């Protein structure tokens, strides 16, 4: 059975034949023009758009667009706002040296925008023939130009805030699209292991994500393992030395503690995106784990719910075992649990982390600011990768 692309028109990225019109619509969007003006206020709109149209010549596909426009931007972010970004896909190259397979990268989630953007750049640099398509929640697509731009950048839409019935239909459609993208379009997929970022950096796969991925399989008579096999799921660990949004997450923890009904605004989401992109991240590493097809059949005898529960735990072990731990992680753990890992950091590392924490905490401006609580929350964010990694290696 093959899918018809028209089935996915309400959520899919743009196709090759739609890119030119989408680009022209983007340039004619008033709000997008204001965004561009902010980057070069001295440049007249006509000249600016003319230069962009010239740069667009030759672009046929979303991958072309990523390589021409997005790759230089992401590389600039890596140079300007990180101390380097590394990628280890040895385990994939060992079994697929010619990159004939496409993969569904299932990862922990650190940054709304950059998790997949960094992966795109590193896949191309490592010789993979294409980048990843990604799911983006429609709660982030608050302006038409944002939706248009992300669809040009290989993003499909994940609908949020639905009723139970609507959620079932939406999940079925998205799952079917992911199977279609991997097997018919021959695209890689990146998807987070859970809905939203883990605010405390304790990364755990939600069974519901795996159940959603299985829904769209065409192997209707197959086992649960068969329903996931054609996605070639690869657990992927993302490790940031510093999370520029850590103080915003800590702030949200206090706001929810003080007011259980607190909810972030759309502007809060945009502020998180901006801080994540332009904040300092230190060293960044991406580690591919063992593809689940190499061991998923071991779970086939389990009842449905137990199958997905155990699959989540196995994926968590792959992700937790792939952490790249930095001095700040060990320092934070020792601050909370007592000194156990001092061999992994120096006094200079301690002083650097203390200054970083103080600077980040100073950015929090809320009523009844609870310094002790906020500090504990931030330390926990940096300690949890150590805690989870210990459970795997010990």
mmCIF file of C-alpha atoms in Angstrom:
data_model
loop_
_atom_site.group_PDB
_atom_site.id
_atom_site.type_symbol
_atom_site.label_atom_id
_atom_site.label_comp_id
_atom_site.label_asym_id
_atom_site.label_seq_id
_atom_site.Cartn_x
_atom_site.Cartn_y
_atom_site.Cartn_z
ATOM 1 C CA UNK A 1 0.000 0.000 0.000
ATOM 2 C CA UNK A 2 1.237 3.473 -0.907
ATOM 3 C CA UNK A 3 -0.042 6.799 0.350
ATOM 4 C CA UNK A 4 -1.220 9.691 -1.833
ATOM 5 C CA UNK A 5 0.496 12.950 -0.888
ATOM 6 C CA UNK A 6 -2.826 14.793 -1.130
ATOM 7 C CA UNK A 7 -3.902 12.989 2.044
ATOM 8 C CA UNK A 8 -1.377 15.126 3.938
ATOM 9 C CA UNK A 9 -1.987 18.583 2.465
ATOM 10 C CA UNK A 10 -3.109 20.047 5.804
ATOM 11 C CA UNK A 11 0.132 19.168 7.614
ATOM 12 C CA UNK A 12 2.945 18.478 5.136
ATOM 13 C CA UNK A 13 5.950 20.647 4.167
ATOM 14 C CA UNK A 14 6.062 22.281 0.762
ATOM 15 C CA UNK A 15 6.956 20.148 -2.218
ATOM 16 C CA UNK A 16 9.412 21.112 -4.950
ATOM 17 C CA UNK A 17 6.797 22.673 -7.235
ATOM 18 C CA UNK A 18 5.469 24.904 -4.460
ATOM 19 C CA UNK A 19 8.697 26.497 -3.275
ATOM 20 C CA UNK A 20 8.838 29.500 -5.622
ATOM 21 C CA UNK A 21 5.288 30.659 -4.838
ATOM 22 C CA UNK A 22 5.880 30.149 -1.107
ATOM 23 C CA UNK A 23 9.051 32.249 -1.299
ATOM 24 C CA UNK A 24 7.263 35.092 -3.120
ATOM 25 C CA UNK A 25 4.416 34.984 -0.597
ATOM 26 C CA UNK A 26 6.977 35.184 2.198
ATOM 27 C CA UNK A 27 8.611 38.281 0.719
ATOM 28 C CA UNK A 28 5.196 39.931 0.346
ATOM 29 C CA UNK A 29 4.238 39.273 3.976
ATOM 30 C CA UNK A 30 4.172 42.576 5.893
ATOM 31 C CA UNK A 31 5.246 41.087 9.221
ATOM 32 C CA UNK A 32 8.109 39.163 7.623
ATOM 33 C CA UNK A 33 9.264 42.353 5.921
ATOM 34 C CA UNK A 34 9.451 44.020 9.341
ATOM 35 C CA UNK A 35 11.571 41.114 10.613
ATOM 36 C CA UNK A 36 13.965 41.469 7.677
ATOM 37 C CA UNK A 37 14.093 45.240 8.170
ATOM 38 C CA UNK A 38 15.329 44.627 11.705
ATOM 39 C CA UNK A 39 18.409 42.855 10.306
ATOM 40 C CA UNK A 40 19.260 45.588 7.774
ATOM 41 C CA UNK A 41 17.261 48.768 8.485
ATOM 42 C CA UNK A 42 19.470 50.783 6.145
ATOM 43 C CA UNK A 43 18.626 48.606 3.114
ATOM 44 C CA UNK A 44 15.559 49.640 1.028
ATOM 45 C CA UNK A 45 12.893 46.923 0.782
ATOM 46 C CA UNK A 46 13.094 46.741 -3.029
ATOM 47 C CA UNK A 47 16.843 46.151 -3.023
ATOM 48 C CA UNK A 48 16.612 43.676 -0.122
ATOM 49 C CA UNK A 49 13.922 41.596 -1.823
ATOM 50 C CA UNK A 50 15.785 41.760 -5.127
ATOM 51 C CA UNK A 51 18.916 40.338 -3.501
ATOM 52 C CA UNK A 52 16.918 37.564 -1.845
ATOM 53 C CA UNK A 53 15.238 36.676 -5.155
ATOM 54 C CA UNK A 54 18.667 36.510 -6.773
ATOM 55 C CA UNK A 55 19.844 34.147 -4.049
ATOM 56 C CA UNK A 56 16.751 32.015 -4.604
ATOM 57 C CA UNK A 57 17.619 31.341 -8.244
ATOM 58 C CA UNK A 58 18.178 27.626 -8.760
ATOM 59 C CA UNK A 59 16.313 26.524 -5.644
ATOM 60 C CA UNK A 60 13.817 23.805 -6.495
ATOM 61 C CA UNK A 61 13.371 21.781 -3.314
ATOM 62 C CA UNK A 62 13.236 22.344 0.444
ATOM 63 C CA UNK A 63 16.671 20.662 0.679
ATOM 64 C CA UNK A 64 18.037 23.232 -1.796
ATOM 65 C CA UNK A 65 16.539 25.979 0.369
ATOM 66 C CA UNK A 66 18.138 24.556 3.511
ATOM 67 C CA UNK A 67 21.570 24.330 1.909
ATOM 68 C CA UNK A 68 21.407 27.817 0.351
ATOM 69 C CA UNK A 69 19.742 29.800 3.144
ATOM 70 C CA UNK A 70 19.604 27.821 6.389
ATOM 71 C CA UNK A 71 22.981 26.049 6.424
ATOM 72 C CA UNK A 72 25.002 29.321 6.486
ATOM 73 C CA UNK A 73 22.747 30.712 9.236
ATOM 74 C CA UNK A 74 23.073 27.576 11.385
ATOM 75 C CA UNK A 75 26.839 27.436 10.863
ATOM 76 C CA UNK A 76 27.019 31.074 11.965
ATOM 77 C CA UNK A 77 25.072 30.209 15.128
ATOM 78 C CA UNK A 78 27.461 27.325 15.816
ATOM 79 C CA UNK A 79 30.481 29.608 15.410
ATOM 80 C CA UNK A 80 28.994 32.519 17.351
ATOM 81 C CA UNK A 81 27.006 30.862 20.140
ATOM 82 C CA UNK A 82 28.644 27.480 20.807
ATOM 83 C CA UNK A 83 32.136 26.145 21.456
ATOM 84 C CA UNK A 84 31.681 23.581 18.710
ATOM 85 C CA UNK A 85 29.117 21.016 17.619
ATOM 86 C CA UNK A 86 30.056 17.350 17.098
ATOM 87 C CA UNK A 87 28.216 14.322 15.722
ATOM 88 C CA UNK A 88 28.880 10.602 16.161
ATOM 89 C CA UNK A 89 27.007 8.386 13.700
ATOM 90 C CA UNK A 90 29.586 5.577 13.637
ATOM 91 C CA UNK A 91 26.946 3.020 14.587
ATOM 92 C CA UNK A 92 24.909 3.955 11.491
ATOM 93 C CA UNK A 93 27.877 3.967 9.140
ATOM 94 C CA UNK A 94 28.924 0.528 10.388
ATOM 95 C CA UNK A 95 25.687 -1.055 9.145
ATOM 96 C CA UNK A 96 24.834 1.330 6.273
ATOM 97 C CA UNK A 97 28.093 2.796 4.919
ATOM 98 C CA UNK A 98 26.452 4.071 1.720
ATOM 99 C CA UNK A 99 23.574 5.803 3.572
ATOM 100 C CA UNK A 100 20.929 3.863 1.653
ATOM 101 C CA UNK A 101 18.463 3.849 4.539
ATOM 102 C CA UNK A 102 16.429 6.743 5.846
ATOM 103 C CA UNK A 103 15.957 7.061 9.590
ATOM 104 C CA UNK A 104 13.585 8.376 12.213
ATOM 105 C CA UNK A 105 15.792 10.076 14.787
ATOM 106 C CA UNK A 106 14.022 9.912 18.153
ATOM 107 C CA UNK A 107 15.811 12.194 20.588
ATOM 108 C CA UNK A 108 15.704 14.094 23.824
ATOM 109 C CA UNK A 109 14.704 17.717 23.338
ATOM 110 C CA UNK A 110 16.783 20.714 24.377
ATOM 111 C CA UNK A 111 15.992 23.573 21.991
ATOM 112 C CA UNK A 112 12.788 24.353 20.088
ATOM 113 C CA UNK A 113 14.580 25.435 16.910
ATOM 114 C CA UNK A 114 18.174 24.230 17.005
ATOM 115 C CA UNK A 115 17.893 20.545 17.932
ATOM 116 C CA UNK A 116 16.903 19.639 14.386
ATOM 117 C CA UNK A 117 18.770 22.519 12.712
ATOM 118 C CA UNK A 118 22.140 21.424 14.128
ATOM 119 C CA UNK A 119 21.311 17.841 13.126
ATOM 120 C CA UNK A 120 20.615 18.950 9.546
ATOM 121 C CA UNK A 121 24.015 20.588 9.216
ATOM 122 C CA UNK A 122 25.844 17.628 10.735
ATOM 123 C CA UNK A 123 24.062 15.036 8.599
ATOM 124 C CA UNK A 124 25.109 16.887 5.442
ATOM 125 C CA UNK A 125 28.677 17.303 6.730
ATOM 126 C CA UNK A 126 28.860 13.568 7.500
ATOM 127 C CA UNK A 127 27.850 12.687 3.942
ATOM 128 C CA UNK A 128 24.189 11.774 4.418
ATOM 129 C CA UNK A 129 22.177 12.469 1.242
ATOM 130 C CA UNK A 130 19.446 14.465 2.961
ATOM 131 C CA UNK A 131 18.494 16.269 6.167
ATOM 132 C CA UNK A 132 15.441 15.698 8.413
ATOM 133 C CA UNK A 133 11.805 16.601 8.270
ATOM 134 C CA UNK A 134 10.489 17.729 11.639
ATOM 135 C CA UNK A 135 7.186 18.148 13.409
ATOM 136 C CA UNK A 136 6.444 21.617 14.811
ATOM 137 C CA UNK A 137 3.517 22.333 17.118
ATOM 138 C CA UNK A 138 0.977 24.725 15.653
ATOM 139 C CA UNK A 139 1.117 26.651 18.949
ATOM 140 C CA UNK A 140 4.451 28.034 17.735
ATOM 141 C CA UNK A 141 3.139 29.023 14.305
ATOM 142 C CA UNK A 142 1.571 32.225 15.568
ATOM 143 C CA UNK A 143 2.131 34.238 12.366
ATOM 144 C CA UNK A 144 1.505 33.179 8.758
ATOM 145 C CA UNK A 145 5.123 33.934 7.826
ATOM 146 C CA UNK A 146 6.422 31.549 10.490
ATOM 147 C CA UNK A 147 4.244 28.720 9.181
ATOM 148 C CA UNK A 148 5.299 29.458 5.605
ATOM 149 C CA UNK A 149 8.996 29.584 6.497
ATOM 150 C CA UNK A 150 9.013 26.341 8.478
ATOM 151 C CA UNK A 151 7.143 24.511 5.713
ATOM 152 C CA UNK A 152 9.858 25.638 3.301
ATOM 153 C CA UNK A 153 12.338 24.254 5.827
ATOM 154 C CA UNK A 154 10.926 20.686 5.773
ATOM 155 C CA UNK A 155 8.567 20.982 8.749
ATOM 156 C CA UNK A 156 5.196 19.295 9.080
ATOM 157 C CA UNK A 157 2.544 20.602 11.473
ATOM 158 C CA UNK A 158 1.669 18.972 14.790
ATOM 159 C CA UNK A 159 -1.725 20.137 16.002
ATOM 160 C CA UNK A 160 -2.070 21.039 19.681
ATOM 161 C CA UNK A 161 -4.992 21.710 22.035
ATOM 162 C CA UNK A 162 -7.363 19.173 20.464
ATOM 163 C CA UNK A 163 -10.278 17.191 21.832
ATOM 164 C CA UNK A 164 -9.723 13.469 22.372
ATOM 165 C CA UNK A 165 -11.486 12.627 19.100
ATOM 166 C CA UNK A 166 -9.568 15.258 17.148
ATOM 167 C CA UNK A 167 -6.310 14.088 18.726
ATOM 168 C CA UNK A 168 -6.890 10.515 17.543
ATOM 169 C CA UNK A 169 -7.457 11.650 13.969
ATOM 170 C CA UNK A 170 -4.500 14.043 14.091
ATOM 171 C CA UNK A 171 -2.177 11.344 15.471
ATOM 172 C CA UNK A 172 -3.266 8.880 12.785
ATOM 173 C CA UNK A 173 -2.639 11.454 10.050
ATOM 174 C CA UNK A 174 0.758 12.466 11.408
ATOM 175 C CA UNK A 175 1.864 8.857 11.851
ATOM 176 C CA UNK A 176 0.780 7.981 8.325
ATOM 177 C CA UNK A 177 2.695 10.997 7.043
ATOM 178 C CA UNK A 178 5.874 9.949 8.884
ATOM 179 C CA UNK A 179 5.697 6.435 7.386
ATOM 180 C CA UNK A 180 5.071 8.004 3.976
ATOM 181 C CA UNK A 181 7.986 10.422 4.356
ATOM 182 C CA UNK A 182 10.514 7.749 5.354
ATOM 183 C CA UNK A 183 9.447 5.075 2.868
ATOM 184 C CA UNK A 184 8.045 6.866 -0.192
ATOM 185 C CA UNK A 185 9.629 10.328 -0.077
ATOM 186 C CA UNK A 186 12.884 8.837 1.234
ATOM 187 C CA UNK A 187 13.288 11.511 3.915
ATOM 188 C CA UNK A 188 14.751 11.302 7.402
ATOM 189 C CA UNK A 189 12.533 12.362 10.313
ATOM 190 C CA UNK A 190 13.459 14.006 13.610
ATOM 191 C CA UNK A 191 10.973 13.731 16.450
ATOM 192 C CA UNK A 192 11.275 14.392 20.168
ATOM 193 C CA UNK A 193 10.832 11.485 22.578
ATOM 194 C CA UNK A 194 8.082 13.397 24.400
ATOM 195 C CA UNK A 195 5.769 16.334 23.859
ATOM 196 C CA UNK A 196 7.671 19.476 24.817
ATOM 197 C CA UNK A 197 11.091 19.837 26.369
ATOM 198 C CA UNK A 198 11.962 18.150 29.651
ATOM 199 C CA UNK A 199 12.150 21.242 31.839
ATOM 200 C CA UNK A 200 14.363 19.474 34.388
ATOM 201 C CA UNK A 201 16.522 17.747 31.708
ATOM 202 C CA UNK A 202 15.448 14.292 32.910
ATOM 203 C CA UNK A 203 14.703 12.751 29.530
ATOM 204 C CA UNK A 204 12.115 9.973 29.307
ATOM 205 C CA UNK A 205 10.284 8.625 26.284
ATOM 206 C CA UNK A 206 6.513 8.847 26.335
ATOM 207 C CA UNK A 207 4.777 5.599 25.370
ATOM 208 C CA UNK A 208 2.202 7.721 23.538
ATOM 209 C CA UNK A 209 4.851 8.938 21.065
ATOM 210 C CA UNK A 210 5.757 5.345 20.153
ATOM 211 C CA UNK A 211 2.089 4.329 19.913
ATOM 212 C CA UNK A 212 1.515 7.276 17.576
ATOM 213 C CA UNK A 213 4.441 6.202 15.379
ATOM 214 C CA UNK A 214 2.975 2.701 15.067
ATOM 215 C CA UNK A 215 -0.502 3.924 14.088
ATOM 216 C CA UNK A 216 0.341 4.808 10.493
ATOM 217 C CA UNK A 217 2.028 1.557 9.541
ATOM 218 C CA UNK A 218 0.794 -0.247 6.445
ATOM 219 C CA UNK A 219 1.751 -3.581 8.086
ATOM 220 C CA UNK A 220 -1.779 -3.994 9.397
ATOM 221 C CA UNK A 221 -1.397 -7.721 10.073
ATOM 222 C CA UNK A 222 2.129 -7.514 11.455
ATOM 223 C CA UNK A 223 3.457 -7.521 14.991
ATOM 224 C CA UNK A 224 3.952 -4.309 16.950
ATOM 225 C CA UNK A 225 7.639 -4.518 16.029
ATOM 226 C CA UNK A 226 6.666 -4.801 12.352
ATOM 227 C CA UNK A 227 4.601 -1.620 12.625
ATOM 228 C CA UNK A 228 7.704 0.332 13.675
ATOM 229 C CA UNK A 229 10.386 -1.476 11.709
ATOM 230 C CA UNK A 230 10.086 0.475 8.447
ATOM 231 C CA UNK A 231 10.740 3.749 10.304
ATOM 232 C CA UNK A 232 14.319 2.685 11.132
ATOM 233 C CA UNK A 233 14.120 4.431 14.513
ATOM 234 C CA UNK A 234 17.479 5.619 15.883
ATOM 235 C CA UNK A 235 17.680 6.827 19.505
ATOM 236 C CA UNK A 236 19.628 10.097 19.444
ATOM 237 C CA UNK A 237 21.164 11.885 22.425
ATOM 238 C CA UNK A 238 21.618 15.663 22.354
ATOM 239 C CA UNK A 239 24.005 17.097 24.960
ATOM 240 C CA UNK A 240 24.352 20.856 25.479
ATOM 241 C CA UNK A 241 27.030 21.979 27.912
ATOM 242 C CA UNK A 242 24.902 25.008 28.829
ATOM 243 C CA UNK A 243 21.203 25.533 28.204
ATOM 244 C CA UNK A 244 20.599 29.235 27.521
ATOM 245 C CA UNK A 245 16.928 28.763 28.474
ATOM 246 C CA UNK A 246 17.763 27.262 31.885
ATOM 247 C CA UNK A 247 16.790 30.413 33.781
ATOM 248 C CA UNK A 248 13.501 30.660 31.857
ATOM 249 C CA UNK A 249 12.702 27.054 32.769
ATOM 250 C CA UNK A 250 13.566 27.698 36.422
ATOM 251 C CA UNK A 251 11.403 30.817 36.361
ATOM 252 C CA UNK A 252 8.496 28.806 34.965
ATOM 253 C CA UNK A 253 8.931 26.233 37.745
ATOM 254 C CA UNK A 254 8.444 28.980 40.364
ATOM 255 C CA UNK A 255 5.567 30.582 38.495
ATOM 256 C CA UNK A 256 3.751 27.227 38.397
ATOM 257 C CA UNK A 257 4.602 26.551 42.030
ATOM 258 C CA UNK A 258 3.187 29.905 43.106
ATOM 259 C CA UNK A 259 0.233 29.751 40.729
ATOM 260 C CA UNK A 260 -0.766 26.232 39.579
ATOM 261 C CA UNK A 261 -2.956 27.762 36.858
ATOM 262 C CA UNK A 262 0.008 29.602 35.273
ATOM 263 C CA UNK A 263 0.425 29.084 31.528
ATOM 264 C CA UNK A 264 3.037 30.513 29.197
ATOM 265 C CA UNK A 265 1.893 33.057 26.636
ATOM 266 C CA UNK A 266 2.674 32.942 22.927
ATOM 267 C CA UNK A 267 5.199 35.689 23.571
ATOM 268 C CA UNK A 268 6.878 33.458 26.175
ATOM 269 C CA UNK A 269 7.285 30.778 23.496
ATOM 270 C CA UNK A 270 8.870 33.296 21.144
ATOM 271 C CA UNK A 271 11.188 34.522 23.914
ATOM 272 C CA UNK A 272 12.273 30.929 24.540
ATOM 273 C CA UNK A 273 12.984 30.432 20.848
ATOM 274 C CA UNK A 274 15.012 33.640 20.617
ATOM 275 C CA UNK A 275 16.991 32.906 23.811
ATOM 276 C CA UNK A 276 17.678 29.349 22.673
ATOM 277 C CA UNK A 277 19.012 30.482 19.312
ATOM 278 C CA UNK A 278 21.160 33.407 20.416
ATOM 279 C CA UNK A 279 22.200 32.273 23.914
ATOM 280 C CA UNK A 280 25.535 30.653 24.753
ATOM 281 C CA UNK A 281 25.473 26.859 24.621
ATOM 282 C CA UNK A 282 29.087 25.853 25.187
ATOM 283 C CA UNK A 283 29.920 22.479 23.645
ATOM 284 C CA UNK A 284 27.191 20.538 21.841
ATOM 285 C CA UNK A 285 27.278 16.840 20.949
ATOM 286 C CA UNK A 286 24.924 14.494 19.083
ATOM 287 C CA UNK A 287 25.301 10.741 19.690
ATOM 288 C CA UNK A 288 23.469 8.104 17.646
ATOM 289 C CA UNK A 289 22.438 5.037 19.624
ATOM 290 C CA UNK A 290 21.785 1.494 18.445
ATOM 291 C CA UNK A 291 18.898 1.432 15.932
ATOM 292 C CA UNK A 292 15.931 -0.258 17.579
ATOM 293 C CA UNK A 293 15.525 -2.707 14.675
ATOM 294 C CA UNK A 294 18.580 -4.515 16.014
ATOM 295 C CA UNK A 295 16.766 -5.541 19.214
ATOM 296 C CA UNK A 296 13.037 -4.747 18.980
ATOM 297 C CA UNK A 297 12.033 -8.356 18.198
ATOM 298 C CA UNK A 298 13.078 -9.291 21.734
ATOM 299 C CA UNK A 299 9.918 -7.491 22.920
ATOM 300 C CA UNK A 300 7.469 -9.125 20.505
ATOM 301 C CA UNK A 301 5.986 -11.578 23.011
ATOM 302 C CA UNK A 302 4.836 -8.809 25.354
ATOM 303 C CA UNK A 303 1.225 -7.568 25.579
ATOM 304 C CA UNK A 304 0.616 -4.273 23.774
ATOM 305 C CA UNK A 305 0.933 -1.835 26.681
ATOM 306 C CA UNK A 306 3.892 -3.685 28.167
ATOM 307 C CA UNK A 307 5.554 -3.743 24.728
ATOM 308 C CA UNK A 308 5.457 0.049 24.473
ATOM 309 C CA UNK A 309 6.458 0.532 28.127
ATOM 310 C CA UNK A 310 9.515 -1.669 27.714
ATOM 311 C CA UNK A 311 10.352 -0.116 24.351
ATOM 312 C CA UNK A 312 10.333 3.331 25.994
ATOM 313 C CA UNK A 313 12.673 2.095 28.727
ATOM 314 C CA UNK A 314 15.086 0.559 26.211
ATOM 315 C CA UNK A 315 15.145 3.763 24.170
ATOM 316 C CA UNK A 316 15.727 5.742 27.378
ATOM 317 C CA UNK A 317 18.754 3.542 28.138
ATOM 318 C CA UNK A 318 20.164 4.270 24.693
ATOM 319 C CA UNK A 319 19.603 8.020 25.108
ATOM 320 C CA UNK A 320 20.908 8.157 28.696
ATOM 321 C CA UNK A 321 23.942 6.070 27.795
ATOM 322 C CA UNK A 322 24.771 8.485 24.985
ATOM 323 C CA UNK A 323 25.057 11.634 27.120
ATOM 324 C CA UNK A 324 28.213 13.677 26.687
ATOM 325 C CA UNK A 325 28.724 14.867 30.279
ATOM 326 C CA UNK A 326 30.562 18.121 30.967
ATOM 327 C CA UNK A 327 32.194 19.515 34.130
ATOM 328 C CA UNK A 328 29.076 21.559 34.914
ATOM 329 C CA UNK A 329 26.976 18.376 35.048
ATOM 330 C CA UNK A 330 29.279 16.764 37.610
ATOM 331 C CA UNK A 331 29.567 19.966 39.645
ATOM 332 C CA UNK A 332 25.781 20.324 39.809
ATOM 333 C CA UNK A 333 25.387 16.679 40.869
ATOM 334 C CA UNK A 334 27.994 17.048 43.605
ATOM 335 C CA UNK A 335 26.335 20.235 44.876
ATOM 336 C CA UNK A 336 23.072 18.345 45.345
ATOM 337 C CA UNK A 337 24.276 14.893 46.372
ATOM 338 C CA UNK A 338 27.671 15.418 47.986
ATOM 339 C CA UNK A 339 31.079 15.234 46.385
ATOM 340 C CA UNK A 340 31.434 12.104 44.263
ATOM 341 C CA UNK A 341 32.763 13.207 40.887
ATOM 342 C CA UNK A 342 35.408 15.831 41.675
ATOM 343 C CA UNK A 343 37.882 13.993 39.416
ATOM 344 C CA UNK A 344 35.903 15.274 36.438
ATOM 345 C CA UNK A 345 36.325 18.990 37.101
ATOM 346 C CA UNK A 346 38.835 21.562 38.304
ATOM 347 C CA UNK A 347 38.546 24.554 40.609
ATOM 348 C CA UNK A 348 38.528 26.734 37.495
ATOM 349 C CA UNK A 349 35.521 24.750 36.229
ATOM 350 C CA UNK A 350 33.746 25.362 39.564
ATOM 351 C CA UNK A 351 34.396 29.095 39.433
ATOM 352 C CA UNK A 352 33.212 29.278 35.837
ATOM 353 C CA UNK A 353 29.987 27.404 36.603
ATOM 354 C CA UNK A 354 29.305 29.492 39.725
ATOM 355 C CA UNK A 355 29.627 32.680 37.707
ATOM 356 C CA UNK A 356 27.419 31.257 34.970
ATOM 357 C CA UNK A 357 24.718 30.305 37.496
ATOM 358 C CA UNK A 358 24.837 33.716 39.161
ATOM 359 C CA UNK A 359 24.555 35.498 35.813
ATOM 360 C CA UNK A 360 21.623 33.349 34.710
ATOM 361 C CA UNK A 361 19.753 33.714 38.008
ATOM 362 C CA UNK A 362 20.192 37.490 37.816
ATOM 363 C CA UNK A 363 18.160 37.478 34.589
ATOM 364 C CA UNK A 364 15.066 36.240 36.436
ATOM 365 C CA UNK A 365 12.783 39.155 37.276
ATOM 366 C CA UNK A 366 9.553 37.923 38.888
ATOM 367 C CA UNK A 367 7.601 38.869 42.027
ATOM 368 C CA UNK A 368 8.679 37.068 45.214
ATOM 369 C CA UNK A 369 11.779 35.703 43.549
ATOM 370 C CA UNK A 370 12.832 32.562 45.473
ATOM 371 C CA UNK A 371 16.582 32.456 44.924
ATOM 372 C CA UNK A 372 17.139 29.173 46.778
ATOM 373 C CA UNK A 373 14.363 27.377 44.924
ATOM 374 C CA UNK A 374 15.503 28.725 41.537
ATOM 375 C CA UNK A 375 19.120 27.711 42.177
ATOM 376 C CA UNK A 376 18.036 24.177 43.148
ATOM 377 C CA UNK A 377 15.949 23.904 39.983
ATOM 378 C CA UNK A 378 18.875 24.957 37.792
ATOM 379 C CA UNK A 379 21.301 22.637 39.550
ATOM 380 C CA UNK A 380 18.820 19.787 39.046
ATOM 381 C CA UNK A 381 18.690 20.495 35.305
ATOM 382 C CA UNK A 382 22.442 20.003 35.056
ATOM 383 C CA UNK A 383 22.604 17.071 37.509
ATOM 384 C CA UNK A 384 19.877 14.905 35.984
ATOM 385 C CA UNK A 385 21.911 13.753 32.959
ATOM 386 C CA UNK A 386 24.511 12.411 35.421
ATOM 387 C CA UNK A 387 21.808 10.643 37.443
ATOM 388 C CA UNK A 388 20.311 9.000 34.369
ATOM 389 C CA UNK A 389 23.670 8.103 32.863
ATOM 390 C CA UNK A 390 24.743 6.445 36.127
ATOM 391 C CA UNK A 391 21.738 4.101 36.010
ATOM 392 C CA UNK A 392 22.876 2.839 32.606
ATOM 393 C CA UNK A 393 26.600 2.406 33.184
ATOM 394 C CA UNK A 394 26.567 1.090 36.777
#
